[in-house]
mmCIF file with all atom_site columns, C-alpha atoms in Angstrom:
data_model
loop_
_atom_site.group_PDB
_atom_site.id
_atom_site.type_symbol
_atom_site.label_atom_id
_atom_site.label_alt_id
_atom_site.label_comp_id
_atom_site.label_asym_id
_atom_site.label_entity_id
_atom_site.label_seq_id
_atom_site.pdbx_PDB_ins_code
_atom_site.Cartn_x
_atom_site.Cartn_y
_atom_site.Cartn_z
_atom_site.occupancy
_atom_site.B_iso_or_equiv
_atom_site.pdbx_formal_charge
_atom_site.auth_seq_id
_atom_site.auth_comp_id
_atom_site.auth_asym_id
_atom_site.auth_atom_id
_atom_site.pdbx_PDB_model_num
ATOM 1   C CA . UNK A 1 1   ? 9.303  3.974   -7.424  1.00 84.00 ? 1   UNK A CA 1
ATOM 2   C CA . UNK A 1 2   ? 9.720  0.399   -7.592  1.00 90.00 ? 2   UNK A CA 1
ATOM 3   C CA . UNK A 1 3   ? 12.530 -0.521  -9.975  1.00 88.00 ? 3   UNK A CA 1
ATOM 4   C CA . UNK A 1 4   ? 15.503 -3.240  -10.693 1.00 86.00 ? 4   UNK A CA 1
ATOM 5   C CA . UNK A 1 5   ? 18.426 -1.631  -12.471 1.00 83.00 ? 5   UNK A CA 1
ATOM 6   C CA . UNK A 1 6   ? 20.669 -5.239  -12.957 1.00 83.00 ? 6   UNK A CA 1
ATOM 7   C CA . UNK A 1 7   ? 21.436 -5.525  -16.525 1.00 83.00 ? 7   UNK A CA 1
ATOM 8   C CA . UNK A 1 8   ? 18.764 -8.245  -16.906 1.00 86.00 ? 8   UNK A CA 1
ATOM 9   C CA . UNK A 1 9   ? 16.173 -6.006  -15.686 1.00 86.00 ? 9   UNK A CA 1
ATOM 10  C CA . UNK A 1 10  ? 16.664 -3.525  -18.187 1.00 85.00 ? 10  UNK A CA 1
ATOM 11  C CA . UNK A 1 11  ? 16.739 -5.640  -20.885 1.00 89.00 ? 11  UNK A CA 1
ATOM 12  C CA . UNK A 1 12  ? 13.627 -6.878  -20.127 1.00 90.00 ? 12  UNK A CA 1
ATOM 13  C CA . UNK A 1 13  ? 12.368 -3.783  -20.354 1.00 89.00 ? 13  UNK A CA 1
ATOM 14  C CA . UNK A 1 14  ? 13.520 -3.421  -23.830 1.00 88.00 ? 14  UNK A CA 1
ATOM 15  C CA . UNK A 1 15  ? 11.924 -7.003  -24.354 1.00 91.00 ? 15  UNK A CA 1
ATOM 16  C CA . UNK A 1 16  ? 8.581  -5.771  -23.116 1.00 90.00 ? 16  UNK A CA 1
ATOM 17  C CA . UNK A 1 17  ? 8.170  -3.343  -25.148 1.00 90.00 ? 17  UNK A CA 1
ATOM 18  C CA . UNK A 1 18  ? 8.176  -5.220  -28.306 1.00 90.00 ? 18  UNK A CA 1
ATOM 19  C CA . UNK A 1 19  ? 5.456  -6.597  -27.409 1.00 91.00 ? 19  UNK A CA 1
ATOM 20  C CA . UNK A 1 20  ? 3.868  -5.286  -24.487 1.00 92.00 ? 20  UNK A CA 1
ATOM 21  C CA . UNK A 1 21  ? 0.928  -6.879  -23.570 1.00 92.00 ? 21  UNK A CA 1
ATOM 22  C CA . UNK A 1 22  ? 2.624  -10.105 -23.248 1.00 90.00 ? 22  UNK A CA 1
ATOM 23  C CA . UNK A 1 23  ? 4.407  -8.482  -20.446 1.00 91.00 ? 23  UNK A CA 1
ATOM 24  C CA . UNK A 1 24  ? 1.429  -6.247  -18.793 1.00 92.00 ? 24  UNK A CA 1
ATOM 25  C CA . UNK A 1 25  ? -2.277 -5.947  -19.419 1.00 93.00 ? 25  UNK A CA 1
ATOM 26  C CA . UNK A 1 26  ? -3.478 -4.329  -21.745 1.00 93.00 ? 26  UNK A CA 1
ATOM 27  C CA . UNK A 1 27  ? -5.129 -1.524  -19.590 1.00 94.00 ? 27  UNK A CA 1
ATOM 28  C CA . UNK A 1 28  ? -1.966 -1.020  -17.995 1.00 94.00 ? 28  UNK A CA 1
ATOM 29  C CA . UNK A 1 29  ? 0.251  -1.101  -21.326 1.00 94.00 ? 29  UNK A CA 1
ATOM 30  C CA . UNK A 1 30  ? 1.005  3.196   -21.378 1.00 93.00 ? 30  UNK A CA 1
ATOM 31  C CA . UNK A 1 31  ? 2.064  3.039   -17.437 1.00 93.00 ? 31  UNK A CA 1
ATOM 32  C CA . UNK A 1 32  ? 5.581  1.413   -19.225 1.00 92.00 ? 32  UNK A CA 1
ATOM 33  C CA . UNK A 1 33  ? 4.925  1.954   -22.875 1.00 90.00 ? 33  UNK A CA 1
ATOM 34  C CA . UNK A 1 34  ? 6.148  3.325   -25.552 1.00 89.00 ? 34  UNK A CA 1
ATOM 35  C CA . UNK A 1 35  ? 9.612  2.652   -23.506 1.00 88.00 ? 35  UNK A CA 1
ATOM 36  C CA . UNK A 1 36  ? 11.600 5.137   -25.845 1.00 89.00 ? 36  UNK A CA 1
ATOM 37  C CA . UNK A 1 37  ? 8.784  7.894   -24.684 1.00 90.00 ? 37  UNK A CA 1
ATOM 38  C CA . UNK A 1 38  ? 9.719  6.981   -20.830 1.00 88.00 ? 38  UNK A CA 1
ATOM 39  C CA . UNK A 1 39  ? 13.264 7.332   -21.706 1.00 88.00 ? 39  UNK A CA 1
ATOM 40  C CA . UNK A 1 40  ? 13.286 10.483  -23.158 1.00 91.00 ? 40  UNK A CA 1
ATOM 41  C CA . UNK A 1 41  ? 11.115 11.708  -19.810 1.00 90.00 ? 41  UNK A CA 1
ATOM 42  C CA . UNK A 1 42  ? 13.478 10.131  -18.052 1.00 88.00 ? 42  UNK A CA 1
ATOM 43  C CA . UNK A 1 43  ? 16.351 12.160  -19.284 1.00 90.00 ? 43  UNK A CA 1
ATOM 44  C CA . UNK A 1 44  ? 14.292 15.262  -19.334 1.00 91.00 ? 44  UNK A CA 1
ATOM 45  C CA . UNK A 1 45  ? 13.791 15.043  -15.831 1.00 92.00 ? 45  UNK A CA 1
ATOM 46  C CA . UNK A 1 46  ? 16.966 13.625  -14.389 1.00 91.00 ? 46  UNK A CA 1
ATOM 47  C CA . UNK A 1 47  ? 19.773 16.312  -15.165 1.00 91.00 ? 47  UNK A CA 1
ATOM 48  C CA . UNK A 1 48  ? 19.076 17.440  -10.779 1.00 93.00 ? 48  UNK A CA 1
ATOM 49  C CA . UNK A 1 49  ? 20.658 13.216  -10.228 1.00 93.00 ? 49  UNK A CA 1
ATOM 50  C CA . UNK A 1 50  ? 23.522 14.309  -12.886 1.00 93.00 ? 50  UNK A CA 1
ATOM 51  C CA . UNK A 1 51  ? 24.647 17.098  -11.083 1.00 94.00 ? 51  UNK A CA 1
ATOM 52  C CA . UNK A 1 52  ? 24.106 15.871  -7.523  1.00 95.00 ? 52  UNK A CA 1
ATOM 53  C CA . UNK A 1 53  ? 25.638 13.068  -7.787  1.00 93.00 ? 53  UNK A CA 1
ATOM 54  C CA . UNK A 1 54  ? 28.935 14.509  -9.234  1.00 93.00 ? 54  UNK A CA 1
ATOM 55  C CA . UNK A 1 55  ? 28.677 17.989  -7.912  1.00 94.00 ? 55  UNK A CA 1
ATOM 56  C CA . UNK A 1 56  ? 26.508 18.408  -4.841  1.00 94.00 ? 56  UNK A CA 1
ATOM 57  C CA . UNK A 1 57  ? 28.124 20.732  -3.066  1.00 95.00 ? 57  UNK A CA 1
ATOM 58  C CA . UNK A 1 58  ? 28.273 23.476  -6.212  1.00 95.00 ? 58  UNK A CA 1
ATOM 59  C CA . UNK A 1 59  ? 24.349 23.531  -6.650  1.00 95.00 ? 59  UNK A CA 1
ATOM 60  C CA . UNK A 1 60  ? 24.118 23.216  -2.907  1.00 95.00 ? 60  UNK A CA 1
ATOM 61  C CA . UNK A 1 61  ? 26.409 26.447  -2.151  1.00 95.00 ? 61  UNK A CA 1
ATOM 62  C CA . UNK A 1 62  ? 23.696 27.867  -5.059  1.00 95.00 ? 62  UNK A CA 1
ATOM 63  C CA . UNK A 1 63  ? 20.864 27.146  -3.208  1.00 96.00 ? 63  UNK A CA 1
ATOM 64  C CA . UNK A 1 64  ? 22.250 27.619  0.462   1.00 95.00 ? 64  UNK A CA 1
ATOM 65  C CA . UNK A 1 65  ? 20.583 30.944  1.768   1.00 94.00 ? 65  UNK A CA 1
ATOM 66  C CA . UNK A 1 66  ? 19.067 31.571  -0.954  1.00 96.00 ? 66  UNK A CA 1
ATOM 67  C CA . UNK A 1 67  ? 15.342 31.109  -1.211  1.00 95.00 ? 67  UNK A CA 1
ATOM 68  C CA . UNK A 1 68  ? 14.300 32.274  -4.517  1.00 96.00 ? 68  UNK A CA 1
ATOM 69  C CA . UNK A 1 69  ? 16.682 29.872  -5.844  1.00 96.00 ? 69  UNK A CA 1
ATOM 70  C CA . UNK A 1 70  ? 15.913 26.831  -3.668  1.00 97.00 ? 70  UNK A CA 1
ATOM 71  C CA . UNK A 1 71  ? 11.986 27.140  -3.664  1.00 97.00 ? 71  UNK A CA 1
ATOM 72  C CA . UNK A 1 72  ? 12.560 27.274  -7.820  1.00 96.00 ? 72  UNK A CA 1
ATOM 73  C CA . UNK A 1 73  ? 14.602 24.310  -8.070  1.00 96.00 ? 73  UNK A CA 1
ATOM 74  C CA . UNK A 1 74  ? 11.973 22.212  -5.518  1.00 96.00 ? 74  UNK A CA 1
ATOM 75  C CA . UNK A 1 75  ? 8.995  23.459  -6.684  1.00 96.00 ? 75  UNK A CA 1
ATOM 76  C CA . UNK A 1 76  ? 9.866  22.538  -10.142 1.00 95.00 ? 76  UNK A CA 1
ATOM 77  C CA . UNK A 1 77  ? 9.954  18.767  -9.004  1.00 95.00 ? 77  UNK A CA 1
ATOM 78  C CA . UNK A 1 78  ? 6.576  19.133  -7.457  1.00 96.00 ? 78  UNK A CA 1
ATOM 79  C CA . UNK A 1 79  ? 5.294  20.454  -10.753 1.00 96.00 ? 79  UNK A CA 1
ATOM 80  C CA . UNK A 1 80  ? 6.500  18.584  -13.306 1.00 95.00 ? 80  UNK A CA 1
ATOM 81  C CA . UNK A 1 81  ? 6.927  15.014  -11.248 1.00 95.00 ? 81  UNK A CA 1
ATOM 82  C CA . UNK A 1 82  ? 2.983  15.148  -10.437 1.00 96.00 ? 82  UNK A CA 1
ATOM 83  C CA . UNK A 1 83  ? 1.879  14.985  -14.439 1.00 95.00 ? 83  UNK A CA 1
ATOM 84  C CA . UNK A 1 84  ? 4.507  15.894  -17.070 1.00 94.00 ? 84  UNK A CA 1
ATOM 85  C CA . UNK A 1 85  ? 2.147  17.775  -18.752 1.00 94.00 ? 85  UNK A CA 1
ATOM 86  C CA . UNK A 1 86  ? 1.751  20.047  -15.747 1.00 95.00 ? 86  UNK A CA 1
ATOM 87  C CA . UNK A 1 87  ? 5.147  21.743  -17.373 1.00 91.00 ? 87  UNK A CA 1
ATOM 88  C CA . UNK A 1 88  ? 3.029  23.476  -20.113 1.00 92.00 ? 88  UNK A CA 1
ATOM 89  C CA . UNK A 1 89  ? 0.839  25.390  -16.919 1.00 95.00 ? 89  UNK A CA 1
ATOM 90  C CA . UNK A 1 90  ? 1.573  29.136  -16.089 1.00 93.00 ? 90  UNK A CA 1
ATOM 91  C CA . UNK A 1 91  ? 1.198  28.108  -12.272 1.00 93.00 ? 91  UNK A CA 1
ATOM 92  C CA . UNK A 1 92  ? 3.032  24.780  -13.033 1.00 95.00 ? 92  UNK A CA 1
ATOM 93  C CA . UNK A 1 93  ? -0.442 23.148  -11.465 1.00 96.00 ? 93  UNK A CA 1
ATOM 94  C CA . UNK A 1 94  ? 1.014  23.216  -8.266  1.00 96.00 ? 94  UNK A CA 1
ATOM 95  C CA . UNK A 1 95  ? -2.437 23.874  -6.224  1.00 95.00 ? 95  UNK A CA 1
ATOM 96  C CA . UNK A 1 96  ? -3.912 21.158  -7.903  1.00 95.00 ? 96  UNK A CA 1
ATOM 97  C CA . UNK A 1 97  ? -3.378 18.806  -5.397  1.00 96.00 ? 97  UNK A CA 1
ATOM 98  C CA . UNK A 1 98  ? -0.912 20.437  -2.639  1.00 96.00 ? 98  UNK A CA 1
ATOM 99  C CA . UNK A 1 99  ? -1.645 23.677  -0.522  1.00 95.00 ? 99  UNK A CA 1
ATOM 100 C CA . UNK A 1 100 ? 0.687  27.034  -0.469  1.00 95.00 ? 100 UNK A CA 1
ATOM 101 C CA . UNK A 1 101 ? 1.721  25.921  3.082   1.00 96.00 ? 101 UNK A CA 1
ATOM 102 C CA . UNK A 1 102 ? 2.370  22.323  2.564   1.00 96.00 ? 102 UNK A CA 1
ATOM 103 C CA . UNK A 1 103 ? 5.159  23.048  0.051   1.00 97.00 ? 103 UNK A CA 1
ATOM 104 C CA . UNK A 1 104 ? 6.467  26.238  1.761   1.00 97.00 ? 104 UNK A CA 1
ATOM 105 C CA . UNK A 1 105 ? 7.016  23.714  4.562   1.00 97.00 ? 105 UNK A CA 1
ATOM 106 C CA . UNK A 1 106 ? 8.724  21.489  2.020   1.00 96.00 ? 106 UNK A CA 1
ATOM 107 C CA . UNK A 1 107 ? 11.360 24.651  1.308   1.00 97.00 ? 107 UNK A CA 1
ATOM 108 C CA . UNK A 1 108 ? 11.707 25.968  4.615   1.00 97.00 ? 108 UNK A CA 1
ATOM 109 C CA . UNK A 1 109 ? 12.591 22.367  6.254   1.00 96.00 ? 109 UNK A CA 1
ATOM 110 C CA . UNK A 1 110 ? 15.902 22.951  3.629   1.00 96.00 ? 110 UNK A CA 1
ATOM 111 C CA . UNK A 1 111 ? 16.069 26.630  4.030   1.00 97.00 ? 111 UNK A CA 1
ATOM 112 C CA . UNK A 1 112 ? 16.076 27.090  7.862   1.00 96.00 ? 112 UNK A CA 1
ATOM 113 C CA . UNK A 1 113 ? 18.265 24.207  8.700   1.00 96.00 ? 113 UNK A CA 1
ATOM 114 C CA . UNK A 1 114 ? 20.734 24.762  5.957   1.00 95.00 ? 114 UNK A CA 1
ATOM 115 C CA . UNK A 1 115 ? 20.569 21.154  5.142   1.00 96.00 ? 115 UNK A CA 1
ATOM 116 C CA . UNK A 1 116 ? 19.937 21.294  0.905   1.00 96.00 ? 116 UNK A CA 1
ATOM 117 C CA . UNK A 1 117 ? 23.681 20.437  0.389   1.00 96.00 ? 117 UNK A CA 1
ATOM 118 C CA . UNK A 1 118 ? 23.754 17.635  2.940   1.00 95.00 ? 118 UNK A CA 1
ATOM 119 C CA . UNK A 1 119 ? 20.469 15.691  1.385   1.00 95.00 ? 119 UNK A CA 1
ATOM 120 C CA . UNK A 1 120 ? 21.812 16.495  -2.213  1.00 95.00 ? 120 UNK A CA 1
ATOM 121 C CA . UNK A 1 121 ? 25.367 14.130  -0.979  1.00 94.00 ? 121 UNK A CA 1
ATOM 122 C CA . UNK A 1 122 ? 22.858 10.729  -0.767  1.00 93.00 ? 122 UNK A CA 1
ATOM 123 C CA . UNK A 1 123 ? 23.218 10.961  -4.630  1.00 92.00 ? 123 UNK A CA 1
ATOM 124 C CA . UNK A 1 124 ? 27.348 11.791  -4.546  1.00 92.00 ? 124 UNK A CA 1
ATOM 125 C CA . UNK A 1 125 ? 27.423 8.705   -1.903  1.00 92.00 ? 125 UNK A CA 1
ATOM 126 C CA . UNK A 1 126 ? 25.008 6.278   -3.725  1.00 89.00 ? 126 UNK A CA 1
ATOM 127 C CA . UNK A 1 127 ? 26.520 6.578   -7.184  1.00 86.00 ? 127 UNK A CA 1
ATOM 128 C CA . UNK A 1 128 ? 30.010 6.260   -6.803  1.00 84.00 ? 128 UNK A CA 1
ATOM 129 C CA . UNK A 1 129 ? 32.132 3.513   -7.796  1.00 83.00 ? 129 UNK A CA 1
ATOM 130 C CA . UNK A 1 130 ? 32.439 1.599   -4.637  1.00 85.00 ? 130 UNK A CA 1
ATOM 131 C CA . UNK A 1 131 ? 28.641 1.564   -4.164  1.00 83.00 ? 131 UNK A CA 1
ATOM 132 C CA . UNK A 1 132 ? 27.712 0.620   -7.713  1.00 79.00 ? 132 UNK A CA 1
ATOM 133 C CA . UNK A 1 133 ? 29.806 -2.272  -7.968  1.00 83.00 ? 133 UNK A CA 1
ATOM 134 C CA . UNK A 1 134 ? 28.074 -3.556  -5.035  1.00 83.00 ? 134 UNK A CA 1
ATOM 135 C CA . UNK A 1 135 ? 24.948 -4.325  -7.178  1.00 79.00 ? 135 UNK A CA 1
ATOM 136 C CA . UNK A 1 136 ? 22.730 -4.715  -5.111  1.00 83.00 ? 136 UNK A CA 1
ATOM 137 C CA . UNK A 1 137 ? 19.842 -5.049  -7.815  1.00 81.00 ? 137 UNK A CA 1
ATOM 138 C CA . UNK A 1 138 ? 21.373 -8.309  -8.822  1.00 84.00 ? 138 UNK A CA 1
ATOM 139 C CA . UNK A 1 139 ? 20.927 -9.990  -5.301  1.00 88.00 ? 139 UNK A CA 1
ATOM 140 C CA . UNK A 1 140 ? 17.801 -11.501 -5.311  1.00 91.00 ? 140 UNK A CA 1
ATOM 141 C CA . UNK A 1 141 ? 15.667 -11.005 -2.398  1.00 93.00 ? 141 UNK A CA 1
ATOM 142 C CA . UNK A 1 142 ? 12.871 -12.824 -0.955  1.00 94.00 ? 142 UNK A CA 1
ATOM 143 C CA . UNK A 1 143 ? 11.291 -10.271 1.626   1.00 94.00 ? 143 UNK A CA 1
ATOM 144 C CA . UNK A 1 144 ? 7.691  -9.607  0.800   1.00 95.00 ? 144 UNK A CA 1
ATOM 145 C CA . UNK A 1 145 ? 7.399  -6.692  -1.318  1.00 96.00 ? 145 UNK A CA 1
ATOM 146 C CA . UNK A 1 146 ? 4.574  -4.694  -2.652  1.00 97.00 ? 146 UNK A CA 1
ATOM 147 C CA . UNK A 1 147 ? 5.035  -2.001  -5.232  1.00 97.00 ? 147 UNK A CA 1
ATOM 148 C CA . UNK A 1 148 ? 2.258  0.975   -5.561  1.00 96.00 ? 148 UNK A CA 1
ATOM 149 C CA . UNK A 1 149 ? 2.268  2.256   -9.314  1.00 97.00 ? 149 UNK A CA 1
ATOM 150 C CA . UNK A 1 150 ? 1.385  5.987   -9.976  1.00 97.00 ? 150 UNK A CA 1
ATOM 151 C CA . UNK A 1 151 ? -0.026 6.280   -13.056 1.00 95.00 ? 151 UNK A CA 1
ATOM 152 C CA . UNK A 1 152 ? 2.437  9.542   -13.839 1.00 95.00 ? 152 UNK A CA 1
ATOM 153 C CA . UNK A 1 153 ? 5.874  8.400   -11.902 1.00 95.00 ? 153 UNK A CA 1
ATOM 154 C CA . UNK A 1 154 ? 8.882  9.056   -13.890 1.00 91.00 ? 154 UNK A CA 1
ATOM 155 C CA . UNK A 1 155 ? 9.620  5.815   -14.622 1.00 90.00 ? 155 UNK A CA 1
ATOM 156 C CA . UNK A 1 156 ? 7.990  2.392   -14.252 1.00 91.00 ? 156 UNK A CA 1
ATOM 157 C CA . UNK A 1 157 ? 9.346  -1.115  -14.684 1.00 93.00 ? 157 UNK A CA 1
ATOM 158 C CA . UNK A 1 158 ? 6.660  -4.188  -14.983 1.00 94.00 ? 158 UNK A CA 1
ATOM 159 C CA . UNK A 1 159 ? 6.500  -6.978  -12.437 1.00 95.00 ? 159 UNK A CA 1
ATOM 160 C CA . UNK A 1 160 ? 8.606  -9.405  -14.822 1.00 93.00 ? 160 UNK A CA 1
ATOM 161 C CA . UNK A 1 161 ? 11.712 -7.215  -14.688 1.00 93.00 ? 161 UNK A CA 1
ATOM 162 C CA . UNK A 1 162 ? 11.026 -6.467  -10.987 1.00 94.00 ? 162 UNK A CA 1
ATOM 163 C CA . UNK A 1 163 ? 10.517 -10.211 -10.118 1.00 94.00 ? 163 UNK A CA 1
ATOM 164 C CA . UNK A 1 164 ? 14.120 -10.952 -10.387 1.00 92.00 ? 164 UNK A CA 1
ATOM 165 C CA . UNK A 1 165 ? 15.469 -8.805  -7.937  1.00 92.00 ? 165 UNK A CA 1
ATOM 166 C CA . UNK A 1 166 ? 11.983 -9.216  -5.426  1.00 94.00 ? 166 UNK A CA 1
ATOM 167 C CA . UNK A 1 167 ? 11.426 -12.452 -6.234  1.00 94.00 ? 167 UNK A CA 1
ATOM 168 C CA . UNK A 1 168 ? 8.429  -12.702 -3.413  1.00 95.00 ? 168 UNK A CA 1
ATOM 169 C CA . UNK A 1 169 ? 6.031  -9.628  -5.075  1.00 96.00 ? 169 UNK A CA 1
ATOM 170 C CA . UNK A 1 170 ? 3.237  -10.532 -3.214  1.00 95.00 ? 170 UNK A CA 1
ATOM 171 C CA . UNK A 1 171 ? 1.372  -6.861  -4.175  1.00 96.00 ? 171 UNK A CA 1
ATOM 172 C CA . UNK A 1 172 ? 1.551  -5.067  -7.204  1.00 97.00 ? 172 UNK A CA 1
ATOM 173 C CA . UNK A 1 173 ? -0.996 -2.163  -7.792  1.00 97.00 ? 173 UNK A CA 1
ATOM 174 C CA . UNK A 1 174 ? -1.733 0.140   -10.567 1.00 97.00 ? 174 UNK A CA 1
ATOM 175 C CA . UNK A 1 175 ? -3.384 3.751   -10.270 1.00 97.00 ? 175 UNK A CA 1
ATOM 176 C CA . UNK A 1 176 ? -4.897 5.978   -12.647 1.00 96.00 ? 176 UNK A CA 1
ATOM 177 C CA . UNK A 1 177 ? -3.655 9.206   -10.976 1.00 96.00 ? 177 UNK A CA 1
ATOM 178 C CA . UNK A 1 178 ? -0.852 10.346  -8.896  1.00 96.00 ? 178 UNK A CA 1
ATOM 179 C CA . UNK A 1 179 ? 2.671  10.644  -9.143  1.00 96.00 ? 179 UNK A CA 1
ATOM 180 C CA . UNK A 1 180 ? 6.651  10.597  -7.646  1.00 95.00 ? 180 UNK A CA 1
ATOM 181 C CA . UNK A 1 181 ? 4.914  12.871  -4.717  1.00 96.00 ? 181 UNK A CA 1
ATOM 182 C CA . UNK A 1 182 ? 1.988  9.813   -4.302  1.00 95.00 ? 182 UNK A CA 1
ATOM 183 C CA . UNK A 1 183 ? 2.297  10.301  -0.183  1.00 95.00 ? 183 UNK A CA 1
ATOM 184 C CA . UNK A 1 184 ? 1.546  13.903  -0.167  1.00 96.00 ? 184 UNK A CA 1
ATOM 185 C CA . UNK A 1 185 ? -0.054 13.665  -3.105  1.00 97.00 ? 185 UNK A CA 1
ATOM 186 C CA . UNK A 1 186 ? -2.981 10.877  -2.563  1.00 97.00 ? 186 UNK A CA 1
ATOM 187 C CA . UNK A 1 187 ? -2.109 10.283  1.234   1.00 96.00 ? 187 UNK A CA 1
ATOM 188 C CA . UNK A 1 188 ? -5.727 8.332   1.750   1.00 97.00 ? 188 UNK A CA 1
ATOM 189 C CA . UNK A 1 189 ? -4.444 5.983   -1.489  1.00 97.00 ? 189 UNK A CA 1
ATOM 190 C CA . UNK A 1 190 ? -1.380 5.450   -0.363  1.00 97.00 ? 190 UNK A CA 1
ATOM 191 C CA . UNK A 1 191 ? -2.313 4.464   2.804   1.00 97.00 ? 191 UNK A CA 1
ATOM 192 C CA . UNK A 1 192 ? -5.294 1.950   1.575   1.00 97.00 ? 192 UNK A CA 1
ATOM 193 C CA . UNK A 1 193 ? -2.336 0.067   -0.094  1.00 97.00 ? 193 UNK A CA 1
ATOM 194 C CA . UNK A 1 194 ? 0.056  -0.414  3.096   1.00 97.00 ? 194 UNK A CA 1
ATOM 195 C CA . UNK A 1 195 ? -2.436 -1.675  4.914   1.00 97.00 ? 195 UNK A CA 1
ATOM 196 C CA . UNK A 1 196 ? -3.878 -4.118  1.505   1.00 96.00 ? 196 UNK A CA 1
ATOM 197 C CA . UNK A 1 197 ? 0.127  -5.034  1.915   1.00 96.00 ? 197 UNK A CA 1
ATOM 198 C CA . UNK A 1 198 ? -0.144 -5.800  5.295   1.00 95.00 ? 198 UNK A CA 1
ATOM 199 C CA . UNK A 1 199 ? -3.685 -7.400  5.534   1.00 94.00 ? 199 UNK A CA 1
ATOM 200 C CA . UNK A 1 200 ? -1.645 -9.940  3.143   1.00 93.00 ? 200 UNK A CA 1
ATOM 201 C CA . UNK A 1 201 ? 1.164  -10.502 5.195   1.00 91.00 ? 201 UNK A CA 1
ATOM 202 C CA . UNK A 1 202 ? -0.510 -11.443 8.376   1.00 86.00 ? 202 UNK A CA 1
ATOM 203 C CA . UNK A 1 203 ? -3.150 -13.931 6.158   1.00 84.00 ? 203 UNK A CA 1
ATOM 204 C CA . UNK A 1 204 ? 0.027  -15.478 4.881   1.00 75.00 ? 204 UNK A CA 1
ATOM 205 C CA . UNK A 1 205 ? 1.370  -15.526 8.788   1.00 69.00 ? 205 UNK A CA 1
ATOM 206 C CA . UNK A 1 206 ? -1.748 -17.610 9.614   1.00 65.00 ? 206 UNK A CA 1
ATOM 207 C CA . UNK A 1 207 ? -2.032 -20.476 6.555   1.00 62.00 ? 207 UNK A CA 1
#
């Protein structure tokens, strides 16, 4: 998920969509569009960051040992964070594009090792006051970047809001399928993109 959360970023994203397809092409206008529709996803699917990052170790003594509980609140993600409408599914559409076994292994990594609390305190760590007021977003960088766009991530910001934090976006591209899971999800489309991304960097190396 490529995004710039500075002030000027998100305002541009308000910008945008007022009139989008000054901002994006056309064909790629409902990746960011209507913005008020990605918002309210947004806060659908965001009350797990609420909680973790003010109360991780609550949900994570919920979860700890218990693996009705934990494969619930994982799968969930996996469901819902591959195609919204997914949610509507009796199975969730979970075997649509991931095996039994590849997302039991997802569970049991956290189950077995007892390590759902610990990798729920990133978000406690990341969001607190001494981190935020870092802002980080409003340094401008210019590393190569390259930003692969799922057509059904959770949240999307166009290249003009993401251009003033990576200000050298030298690969920006958009896909009709996939989602927040893209690597397990489309591993071969993923992987076509790194190496697009790399292919550039070393023709750059040699002009």
């Amino acid at each position: 998920m490529c995004m710039n959360n500075a002030p000027i970023g998100q305002l541009k994203n308000v910008i945008g969509s007022l009139a989008p397809t000054f901002v994006v092409d056309p064909e790629h206008v409902d990746y960011y569009f209507p913005f008020l529709d990605r918002m309210k996803l947004l806060l659908e699917e965001t009350g797990y960051m609420h909680i973790q990052a003010t109360k991780p170790d609550t949900i994570g003594a919920a979860l700890t040992g218990n693996p009705v509980g934990l494969a619930a609140y994982i799968l969930e993600k996996f469901s819902t964070w591959t195609n919204p409408t997914y949610r509507s599914l009796p199975d969730g559409g979970l075997e649509k594009y991931f095996s039994l076994d590849a997302l039991l292994d997802n569970i049991m990594i956290y189950y077995l090792t007892d390590t759902i609390t610990t990798s729920q305190r990133l978000y406690s760590e990341a969001f607190n006051i001494r981190e935020l007021t870092k802002d980080y977003d409003r340094t401008p960088t210019k590393v190569p970047a390259a930003c692969c766009k799922f057509r059904y991530e959770l949240f999307q910001q166009t290249d003009w809001a993401l251009k003033d934090h990576l200000q050298n976006l030298i690969q920006s591209n958009h896909y009709p399928d996939g989602g927040h899971f893209g690597a397990l999800q489309l591993p071969d489309v993923l992987y076509a993109d790194i190496v697009q991304f790399v292919n550039r960097l070393y023709r750059r190396e040699d002009q």
